[in-house]
């Protein structure tokens, strides 16, 4: 997953205390609420996208320049664009 993990995913194989220990020791960096980057993994644009998608969950998609950049169109993909697929949100 490009070196990022969502808390509920980690809890499938680690205890809450083990997760917290990794955060406290800075083995895992908190990027977004409940989303962590594993120390030592390369910091990339795709890693940022993966973290954002893990945080947003289902019902969201990358939009505008971010989506265009994923299709390798010649655009500047920052800031990251995220849009709701659900009406009224």
CSV table of C-alpha atoms in Angstrom, one decimal:
chain,number,residue,atom,x,y,z
A,1,UNK,CA,0.0,0.0,0.0
A,2,UNK,CA,2.9,2.4,-0.7
A,3,UNK,CA,3.9,2.4,2.9
A,4,UNK,CA,0.7,3.7,4.4
A,5,UNK,CA,-1.8,1.8,6.5
A,6,UNK,CA,-5.2,2.7,8.0
A,7,UNK,CA,-5.6,2.0,11.8
A,8,UNK,CA,-8.4,-0.6,11.3
A,9,UNK,CA,-6.2,-2.5,8.9
A,10,UNK,CA,-3.3,-2.5,11.3
A,11,UNK,CA,-5.6,-3.8,14.1
A,12,UNK,CA,-6.2,-6.9,12.1
A,13,UNK,CA,-2.7,-8.1,13.0
A,14,UNK,CA,-1.6,-5.8,15.8
A,15,UNK,CA,-3.1,-4.9,19.2
A,16,UNK,CA,-4.1,-1.3,19.9
A,17,UNK,CA,-1.1,-1.0,22.2
A,18,UNK,CA,1.3,-2.2,19.5
A,19,UNK,CA,-0.1,0.4,17.1
A,20,UNK,CA,0.3,3.1,19.6
A,21,UNK,CA,3.8,2.0,20.4
A,22,UNK,CA,4.8,2.4,16.7
A,23,UNK,CA,3.3,5.8,16.6
A,24,UNK,CA,4.9,6.9,19.9
A,25,UNK,CA,8.3,5.6,18.8
A,26,UNK,CA,7.9,7.4,15.4
A,27,UNK,CA,8.1,4.1,13.5
A,28,UNK,CA,4.8,5.2,12.1
A,29,UNK,CA,3.9,8.8,11.3
A,30,UNK,CA,0.4,10.0,11.5
A,31,UNK,CA,-0.5,11.5,8.2
A,32,UNK,CA,-4.3,11.9,8.6
A,33,UNK,CA,-6.7,10.8,11.3
A,34,UNK,CA,-6.3,7.0,11.6
A,35,UNK,CA,-3.8,6.8,8.7
A,36,UNK,CA,-0.1,6.2,9.2
A,37,UNK,CA,3.0,6.3,7.1
A,38,UNK,CA,5.6,3.6,7.9
A,39,UNK,CA,9.0,5.1,8.6
A,40,UNK,CA,11.6,4.4,5.9
A,41,UNK,CA,9.2,4.3,3.0
A,42,UNK,CA,9.7,6.8,0.2
A,43,UNK,CA,7.6,9.9,0.4
A,44,UNK,CA,5.9,10.2,-2.9
A,45,UNK,CA,2.9,11.8,-4.5
A,46,UNK,CA,1.3,8.4,-5.0
A,47,UNK,CA,1.8,7.7,-1.2
A,48,UNK,CA,-0.1,11.0,-0.4
A,49,UNK,CA,-2.9,9.8,-2.7
A,50,UNK,CA,-3.1,6.4,-1.1
A,51,UNK,CA,-3.2,8.0,2.4
A,52,UNK,CA,-6.0,10.3,1.3
A,53,UNK,CA,-8.0,7.5,-0.2
A,54,UNK,CA,-7.6,5.4,3.0
A,55,UNK,CA,-8.7,8.3,5.1
A,56,UNK,CA,-11.7,9.2,2.8
A,57,UNK,CA,-12.9,5.6,2.3
A,58,UNK,CA,-15.6,4.6,-0.1
A,59,UNK,CA,-17.8,7.2,-1.9
A,60,UNK,CA,-14.9,9.5,-2.8
A,61,UNK,CA,-12.8,9.9,-5.9
A,62,UNK,CA,-9.9,12.0,-7.0
A,63,UNK,CA,-10.9,15.0,-9.0
A,64,UNK,CA,-9.7,17.7,-11.3
A,65,UNK,CA,-6.0,18.0,-11.8
A,66,UNK,CA,-5.3,15.1,-9.4
A,67,UNK,CA,-7.4,12.7,-11.5
A,68,UNK,CA,-5.8,14.1,-14.7
A,69,UNK,CA,-2.3,13.5,-13.3
A,70,UNK,CA,-3.2,9.9,-12.5
A,71,UNK,CA,-4.0,9.5,-16.2
A,72,UNK,CA,-0.5,11.0,-16.9
A,73,UNK,CA,-1.9,14.2,-18.4
A,74,UNK,CA,0.4,17.2,-18.3
A,75,UNK,CA,-1.0,19.0,-15.3
A,76,UNK,CA,0.2,20.2,-11.9
A,77,UNK,CA,-1.5,17.8,-9.5
A,78,UNK,CA,-1.2,19.9,-6.3
A,79,UNK,CA,-3.2,20.6,-4.2
A,80,UNK,CA,-4.8,17.2,-4.1
A,81,UNK,CA,-8.4,17.1,-5.3
A,82,UNK,CA,-11.0,14.8,-3.7
A,83,UNK,CA,-14.7,14.8,-4.5
A,84,UNK,CA,-17.7,13.0,-3.1
A,85,UNK,CA,-19.5,10.5,-5.3
A,86,UNK,CA,-22.6,10.9,-3.1
A,87,UNK,CA,-25.2,13.6,-3.8
A,88,UNK,CA,-25.5,16.3,-1.2
A,89,UNK,CA,-22.0,15.8,0.3
